[in-house]
Every structure is written in C-alpha cells, then in structure tokens.
mmCIF file of C-alpha atoms in Angstrom:
data_model
loop_
_atom_site.group_PDB
_atom_site.id
_atom_site.type_symbol
_atom_site.label_atom_id
_atom_site.label_comp_id
_atom_site.label_asym_id
_atom_site.label_seq_id
_atom_site.Cartn_x
_atom_site.Cartn_y
_atom_site.Cartn_z
ATOM 1 C CA GLN V 5 -0.090 0.120 -0.002
ATOM 2 C CA VAL V 6 1.534 3.320 -0.969
ATOM 3 C CA GLN V 7 1.633 6.105 1.582
ATOM 4 C CA LEU V 8 2.622 9.823 1.458
ATOM 5 C CA GLN V 9 3.523 11.995 4.144
ATOM 6 C CA GLU V 10 4.006 15.630 4.047
ATOM 7 C CA SER V 11 6.371 17.239 6.545
ATOM 8 C CA GLY V 12 7.705 20.856 7.055
ATOM 9 C CA PRO V 13 6.961 24.138 8.973
ATOM 10 C CA GLY V 14 3.569 24.986 9.720
ATOM 11 C CA LEU V 15 4.351 28.695 10.063
ATOM 12 C CA VAL V 16 6.452 30.753 7.534
ATOM 13 C CA LYS V 17 7.144 34.376 7.415
ATOM 14 C CA PRO V 18 6.283 36.644 4.779
ATOM 15 C CA SER V 19 8.915 36.982 1.707
ATOM 16 C CA GLU V 20 10.486 33.858 3.314
ATOM 17 C CA THR V 21 10.790 30.297 1.489
ATOM 18 C CA LEU V 22 8.023 27.674 2.175
ATOM 19 C CA SER V 23 9.884 24.133 2.151
ATOM 20 C CA LEU V 24 7.806 20.854 2.229
ATOM 21 C CA THR V 25 8.902 17.428 1.820
ATOM 22 C CA CYS V 26 6.844 14.263 1.044
ATOM 23 C CA THR V 27 8.037 11.029 2.214
ATOM 24 C CA VAL V 28 7.066 7.986 0.127
ATOM 25 C CA SER V 29 6.494 4.505 1.438
ATOM 26 C CA GLY V 30 5.184 1.281 -0.290
ATOM 27 C CA GLY V 31 6.649 2.192 -3.564
ATOM 28 C CA SER V 32 9.689 4.054 -5.385
ATOM 29 C CA VAL V 33 9.788 7.662 -6.420
ATOM 30 C CA SER V 34 12.026 6.547 -9.054
ATOM 31 C CA SER V 35 10.314 3.821 -10.749
ATOM 32 C CA GLY V 36 6.880 3.677 -13.047
ATOM 33 C CA SER V 37 4.957 6.206 -14.823
ATOM 34 C CA TYR V 38 4.388 8.344 -11.880
ATOM 35 C CA TYR V 39 4.113 12.047 -11.456
ATOM 36 C CA TRP V 40 5.022 13.260 -8.256
ATOM 37 C CA SER V 41 2.862 16.234 -7.452
ATOM 38 C CA TRP V 42 1.922 19.184 -4.963
ATOM 39 C CA ILE V 43 -1.545 20.519 -4.745
ATOM 40 C CA ARG V 44 -2.842 23.247 -2.225
ATOM 41 C CA GLN V 45 -6.077 24.309 -1.052
ATOM 42 C CA PRO V 46 -6.627 27.600 0.938
ATOM 43 C CA PRO V 47 -8.758 27.357 3.987
ATOM 44 C CA GLY V 48 -12.476 27.095 2.880
ATOM 45 C CA LYS V 49 -11.369 27.246 -1.075
ATOM 46 C CA GLY V 50 -10.862 24.873 -3.847
ATOM 47 C CA LEU V 51 -7.865 22.722 -4.975
ATOM 48 C CA GLU V 52 -5.013 24.214 -7.022
ATOM 49 C CA TRP V 53 -2.358 22.082 -8.588
ATOM 50 C CA ILE V 54 0.936 23.565 -8.106
ATOM 51 C CA GLY V 55 3.296 21.059 -10.198
ATOM 52 C CA TYR V 56 4.832 17.855 -10.701
ATOM 53 C CA ILE V 57 7.935 15.758 -11.320
ATOM 54 C CA TYR V 58 7.829 12.815 -13.512
ATOM 55 C CA TYR V 59 9.891 9.987 -12.548
ATOM 56 C CA SER V 60 12.185 10.591 -15.515
ATOM 57 C CA GLY V 61 12.936 13.904 -13.925
ATOM 58 C CA SER V 62 10.812 16.047 -16.100
ATOM 59 C CA ILE V 63 9.030 18.698 -14.463
ATOM 60 C CA ASN V 64 5.769 20.526 -15.020
ATOM 61 C CA TYR V 65 4.715 23.838 -13.008
ATOM 62 C CA ASN V 66 1.495 25.646 -12.859
ATOM 63 C CA PRO V 67 2.241 28.838 -14.764
ATOM 64 C CA SER V 68 0.688 31.362 -12.251
ATOM 65 C CA LEU V 69 3.310 29.966 -9.590
ATOM 66 C CA LYS V 70 6.333 28.900 -12.101
ATOM 67 C CA SER V 71 8.478 31.802 -11.259
ATOM 68 C CA ARG V 72 8.364 30.930 -7.382
ATOM 69 C CA VAL V 73 8.371 27.240 -7.331
ATOM 70 C CA THR V 74 10.948 24.357 -7.393
ATOM 71 C CA ILE V 75 10.148 20.508 -6.974
ATOM 72 C CA SER V 76 12.823 17.982 -6.617
ATOM 73 C CA VAL V 77 13.404 14.473 -6.059
ATOM 74 C CA ASP V 78 15.625 12.754 -3.526
ATOM 75 C CA THR V 79 15.670 9.100 -4.568
ATOM 76 C CA SER V 80 18.031 8.042 -1.989
ATOM 77 C CA LYS V 81 15.468 9.228 0.750
ATOM 78 C CA ASN V 82 12.252 8.251 -1.313
ATOM 79 C CA GLN V 83 11.212 11.701 -0.991
ATOM 80 C CA PHE V 84 10.165 14.794 -3.051
ATOM 81 C CA SER V 85 9.943 18.232 -2.070
ATOM 82 C CA LEU V 86 8.494 21.489 -2.924
ATOM 83 C CA LYS V 87 10.014 24.969 -2.306
ATOM 84 C CA LEU V 88 7.839 28.043 -2.948
ATOM 85 C CA SER V 89 9.676 31.196 -2.529
ATOM 86 C CA SER V 90 8.526 34.877 -1.746
ATOM 87 C CA VAL V 91 5.520 33.713 0.113
ATOM 88 C CA THR V 92 2.628 36.177 0.963
ATOM 89 C CA ALA V 93 -0.619 35.453 3.320
ATOM 90 C CA ALA V 94 -2.262 34.355 -0.171
ATOM 91 C CA ASP V 95 0.199 31.231 0.044
ATOM 92 C CA THR V 96 -1.616 30.209 3.202
ATOM 93 C CA ALA V 97 -2.990 26.623 2.486
ATOM 94 C CA VAL V 98 -3.318 22.908 3.156
ATOM 95 C CA TYR V 99 -0.442 21.369 1.178
ATOM 96 C CA TYR V 100 -0.944 17.901 -0.378
ATOM 97 C CA CYS V 101 1.592 15.862 -1.991
ATOM 98 C CA ALA V 102 -0.037 13.253 -4.396
ATOM 99 C CA ARG V 103 1.014 10.415 -6.859
ATOM 100 C CA GLY V 104 -0.048 11.040 -10.199
ATOM 101 C CA LEU V 105 -0.498 7.608 -12.430
ATOM 102 C CA GLY V 106 -0.616 7.735 -16.048
ATOM 103 C CA TYR V 107 -3.212 5.368 -17.482
ATOM 104 C CA CYS V 108 -2.188 5.663 -21.197
ATOM 105 C CA SER V 109 0.568 6.654 -23.131
ATOM 106 C CA GLY V 110 -0.260 10.226 -23.578
ATOM 107 C CA GLY V 111 0.969 12.878 -21.288
ATOM 108 C CA ASN V 112 -2.622 14.066 -20.364
ATOM 109 C CA CYS V 113 -3.810 10.510 -19.164
ATOM 110 C CA LEU V 114 -3.135 11.475 -15.584
ATOM 111 C CA ARG V 115 -5.103 10.590 -12.428
ATOM 112 C CA PHE V 116 -4.140 11.329 -8.756
ATOM 113 C CA ASP V 117 -4.800 8.161 -6.817
ATOM 114 C CA TYR V 118 -2.847 8.520 -3.746
ATOM 115 C CA TRP V 119 -2.652 11.497 -1.464
ATOM 116 C CA GLY V 120 -0.832 12.516 1.638
ATOM 117 C CA GLN V 121 -3.209 13.793 4.467
ATOM 118 C CA GLY V 122 -1.948 17.379 4.174
ATOM 119 C CA THR V 123 -0.284 19.740 6.211
ATOM 120 C CA LEU V 124 -1.367 23.310 7.003
ATOM 121 C CA VAL V 125 1.137 26.076 6.098
ATOM 122 C CA THR V 126 0.228 29.502 7.558
ATOM 123 C CA VAL V 127 2.173 32.725 6.257
ATOM 124 C CA SER V 128 2.262 35.477 8.977
ATOM 125 C CA SER V 129 4.970 37.524 10.734
ATOM 126 C CA ASP F 20 -6.393 28.411 -19.469
ATOM 127 C CA ILE F 21 -8.983 25.807 -19.549
ATOM 128 C CA GLN F 22 -11.829 27.207 -17.339
ATOM 129 C CA MET F 23 -14.043 24.680 -15.341
ATOM 130 C CA THR F 24 -17.363 25.264 -14.163
ATOM 131 C CA GLN F 25 -19.301 23.087 -11.756
ATOM 132 C CA SER F 26 -23.016 23.102 -11.225
ATOM 133 C CA PRO F 27 -24.597 23.288 -8.747
ATOM 134 C CA SER F 28 -22.243 24.705 -6.099
ATOM 135 C CA SER F 29 -24.228 22.860 -3.653
ATOM 136 C CA LEU F 30 -27.055 20.647 -3.425
ATOM 137 C CA SER F 31 -29.387 19.042 -0.610
ATOM 138 C CA ALA F 32 -30.368 15.588 -0.994
ATOM 139 C CA SER F 33 -31.721 12.591 0.969
ATOM 140 C CA VAL F 34 -30.243 9.421 1.323
ATOM 141 C CA GLY F 35 -31.225 7.137 -1.407
ATOM 142 C CA ASP F 36 -31.836 9.974 -3.785
ATOM 143 C CA ARG F 37 -30.143 10.109 -7.185
ATOM 144 C CA VAL F 38 -27.689 12.811 -7.514
ATOM 145 C CA THR F 39 -26.008 14.528 -10.591
ATOM 146 C CA ILE F 40 -23.410 16.996 -10.659
ATOM 147 C CA THR F 41 -22.092 18.531 -13.921
ATOM 148 C CA CYS F 42 -18.777 19.936 -14.984
ATOM 149 C CA ARG F 43 -18.403 22.268 -17.938
ATOM 150 C CA THR F 44 -14.986 23.100 -19.575
ATOM 151 C CA SER F 45 -14.217 26.138 -21.799
ATOM 152 C CA GLN F 46 -12.897 24.164 -24.474
ATOM 153 C CA SER F 47 -12.970 20.282 -25.491
ATOM 154 C CA ILE F 48 -10.755 17.987 -23.310
ATOM 155 C CA SER F 49 -11.774 14.693 -24.816
ATOM 156 C CA ILE F 50 -12.325 12.302 -22.064
ATOM 157 C CA TYR F 51 -9.414 13.491 -19.829
ATOM 158 C CA LEU F 52 -11.489 14.523 -16.844
ATOM 159 C CA ASN F 53 -11.500 12.923 -13.171
ATOM 160 C CA TRP F 54 -13.853 13.385 -10.397
ATOM 161 C CA TYR F 55 -12.778 13.437 -6.826
ATOM 162 C CA GLN F 56 -14.611 13.381 -3.342
ATOM 163 C CA GLN F 57 -13.367 15.401 -0.203
ATOM 164 C CA LYS F 58 -14.647 15.179 3.333
ATOM 165 C CA PRO F 59 -13.947 17.757 5.794
ATOM 166 C CA GLY F 60 -10.204 17.574 6.972
ATOM 167 C CA LYS F 61 -9.381 14.769 4.633
ATOM 168 C CA ALA F 62 -7.530 14.766 1.311
ATOM 169 C CA PRO F 63 -9.342 14.281 -1.793
ATOM 170 C CA LYS F 64 -10.218 10.898 -2.888
ATOM 171 C CA LEU F 65 -10.339 9.782 -6.565
ATOM 172 C CA LEU F 66 -13.656 8.223 -7.865
ATOM 173 C CA ILE F 67 -13.514 8.454 -11.779
ATOM 174 C CA TYR F 68 -10.807 8.838 -14.227
ATOM 175 C CA ALA F 69 -10.790 9.092 -17.897
ATOM 176 C CA ALA F 70 -14.504 10.469 -17.403
ATOM 177 C CA SER F 71 -16.121 7.274 -16.891
ATOM 178 C CA SER F 72 -13.611 4.896 -15.527
ATOM 179 C CA LEU F 73 -14.251 3.866 -11.896
ATOM 180 C CA GLN F 74 -11.094 3.976 -9.522
ATOM 181 C CA SER F 75 -10.541 0.637 -8.090
ATOM 182 C CA GLY F 76 -12.372 0.049 -4.571
ATOM 183 C CA VAL F 77 -14.947 2.802 -5.423
ATOM 184 C CA PRO F 78 -18.463 1.771 -5.225
ATOM 185 C CA SER F 79 -20.465 1.143 -8.488
ATOM 186 C CA ARG F 80 -23.256 3.668 -7.370
ATOM 187 C CA PHE F 81 -20.628 6.415 -8.591
ATOM 188 C CA SER F 82 -20.511 6.817 -12.242
ATOM 189 C CA GLY F 83 -19.293 9.319 -14.529
ATOM 190 C CA SER F 84 -20.118 10.201 -18.461
ATOM 191 C CA GLY F 85 -19.363 12.938 -21.038
ATOM 192 C CA SER F 86 -16.599 13.871 -23.549
ATOM 193 C CA GLY F 87 -15.684 17.220 -25.059
ATOM 194 C CA THR F 88 -16.790 20.065 -22.910
ATOM 195 C CA ASP F 89 -19.760 18.374 -20.803
ATOM 196 C CA PHE F 90 -19.345 15.956 -17.987
ATOM 197 C CA THR F 91 -21.591 14.375 -15.458
ATOM 198 C CA LEU F 92 -20.998 12.436 -12.252
ATOM 199 C CA THR F 93 -24.058 10.530 -10.934
ATOM 200 C CA ILE F 94 -24.510 8.961 -7.583
ATOM 201 C CA SER F 95 -27.413 6.356 -8.081
ATOM 202 C CA SER F 96 -28.624 6.041 -4.614
ATOM 203 C CA LEU F 97 -27.039 8.675 -1.988
ATOM 204 C CA GLN F 98 -25.498 6.984 1.021
ATOM 205 C CA PRO F 99 -24.650 8.841 4.367
ATOM 206 C CA GLU F 100 -20.993 8.505 3.652
ATOM 207 C CA ASP F 101 -21.402 10.349 0.224
ATOM 208 C CA PHE F 102 -21.917 13.878 1.989
ATOM 209 C CA ALA F 103 -19.099 15.531 0.683
ATOM 210 C CA THR F 104 -17.532 18.002 -1.624
ATOM 211 C CA TYR F 105 -16.958 16.875 -5.159
ATOM 212 C CA TYR F 106 -14.283 18.299 -7.730
ATOM 213 C CA CYS F 107 -13.706 17.527 -11.203
ATOM 214 C CA GLN F 108 -10.212 18.046 -12.611
ATOM 215 C CA GLN F 109 -8.863 18.216 -16.375
ATOM 216 C CA THR F 110 -5.530 16.862 -17.438
ATOM 217 C CA TYR F 111 -6.038 17.744 -21.151
ATOM 218 C CA SER F 112 -3.937 20.877 -20.548
ATOM 219 C CA ILE F 113 -0.424 21.135 -19.652
ATOM 220 C CA ARG F 114 -1.695 23.406 -16.687
ATOM 221 C CA LEU F 115 -4.033 21.023 -14.687
ATOM 222 C CA THR F 116 -7.242 22.702 -13.274
ATOM 223 C CA PHE F 117 -9.945 21.938 -11.134
ATOM 224 C CA GLY F 118 -13.427 22.903 -10.825
ATOM 225 C CA GLY F 119 -14.949 24.922 -7.985
ATOM 226 C CA GLY F 120 -16.469 22.042 -6.328
ATOM 227 C CA THR F 121 -19.973 20.850 -5.397
ATOM 228 C CA LYS F 122 -20.974 20.329 -1.909
ATOM 229 C CA VAL F 123 -23.613 17.657 -1.196
ATOM 230 C CA GLU F 124 -25.422 18.323 1.944
ATOM 231 C CA ILE F 125 -27.890 16.317 3.715
ATOM 232 C CA LYS F 126 -31.574 17.422 3.317
#
C-alpha cells in the first residue's frame, strides 16, 4: 500500500521560502509512470495544482506559480520536495503531496490516486 | 487556460436520492477528466478517471459520463457516507485545473 506523508514548518514568514517534503512508502519515486505532485487548498476554498516531477525527472509547474516554485526528488530518501519562494498571506493553505498515475501513453492521461493527509502552512509574521 | 465550471455549487439531498453533478469546460478536453470526493479535514479521494472509468475500490453507485466539454458525475443512490464536496479536474491541458467544487449536504 502506497503512503505519502508531508512534513515541514507550519508557519512561514512573509517573503521567506516555504519548504515541504513528501516521504513515500510502499513504492519508489524513481520507478513507474508516476508524476509526483503538489496540490494546495486555501482554507475554505478549492484545489490548486502546483506542479509535478515525472519519475524520469521532467517537470511541469503551474504557470501562475512557476517563477516561485521548485520541485525536486531525492531518490536516496524516497522523497520529493516543494520550495515556494517569496510567500505572502495568499500562500496560506493546506498543502498536499500526491501521486499522479499515467493510465495511457499520452502525457495527459493522468489521475491522482494516492494523496498525503495534507499539512497546513500559514504565512504570517 | 481551460476554465471549469461545476454546477450546482451546492445541493441538498436525502439518503437514497439520485444525485447528478455537472462539470463544463471552456474548451474540449476529450475524456481527460477526473472526479474526486473530499470530506472535511481529509485529502481528496479519486472516484472516476478518464471521464467514466471507476477507480478501483470505489462503489458502483458512482458513475461518470461525458466527453468534449460536458461531463456528469452521478450517484445512483446517495448513502450517508457520500455527503462531501466533489471536484472535477481536467488533465488535457499542461496546466491542470480543478472545478470549484460541489458540496452535497443532507436535506
């Protein structure tokens, strides 16, 4: 059974960098047709996709966040990470890591089948 | 960007009711649409992928249909555990987007 667990500071100051890690168990971040992803949800609002890193290393970011986002993988620890720079109060949200699974040969055949429990990050001084 | 419009934004229904939620996209996305269920304080759960394929382990009372720009999630007989918020998601565009959500409440 695949499990994902987010970890990182719950409070970040404005203008600083938000850093989160997702630890994967029950599977490998370096195998399979998986898109290791970050998704966030501001309190009381809907879901926003942040970006993903494909198991091969290719990356896709939400254009609205692209200038501030970095997603990377650490295969030795079976983890992937999110860094979001220059945060403001608008970045306050529950951050989820998720596994995207390709279900056909095309790049747009993608479903998020496993999710972490989510971690609330508050941006405040 | 592909805009996604879910309707209704909320609905009240009784146990046993048939419930239909609609998701409309601003341009054709073929069948690249997923549906998720989210309960308060929990992560979303995948229900349907590729517009109509039932995710493993999901009860058969959930079904999806549609292609192009118009999609539907149907719950054939609403159960107490189905009261939640439902989101559609398109994966056709390189910028993945979610609908605004439909909250299903108890009447």
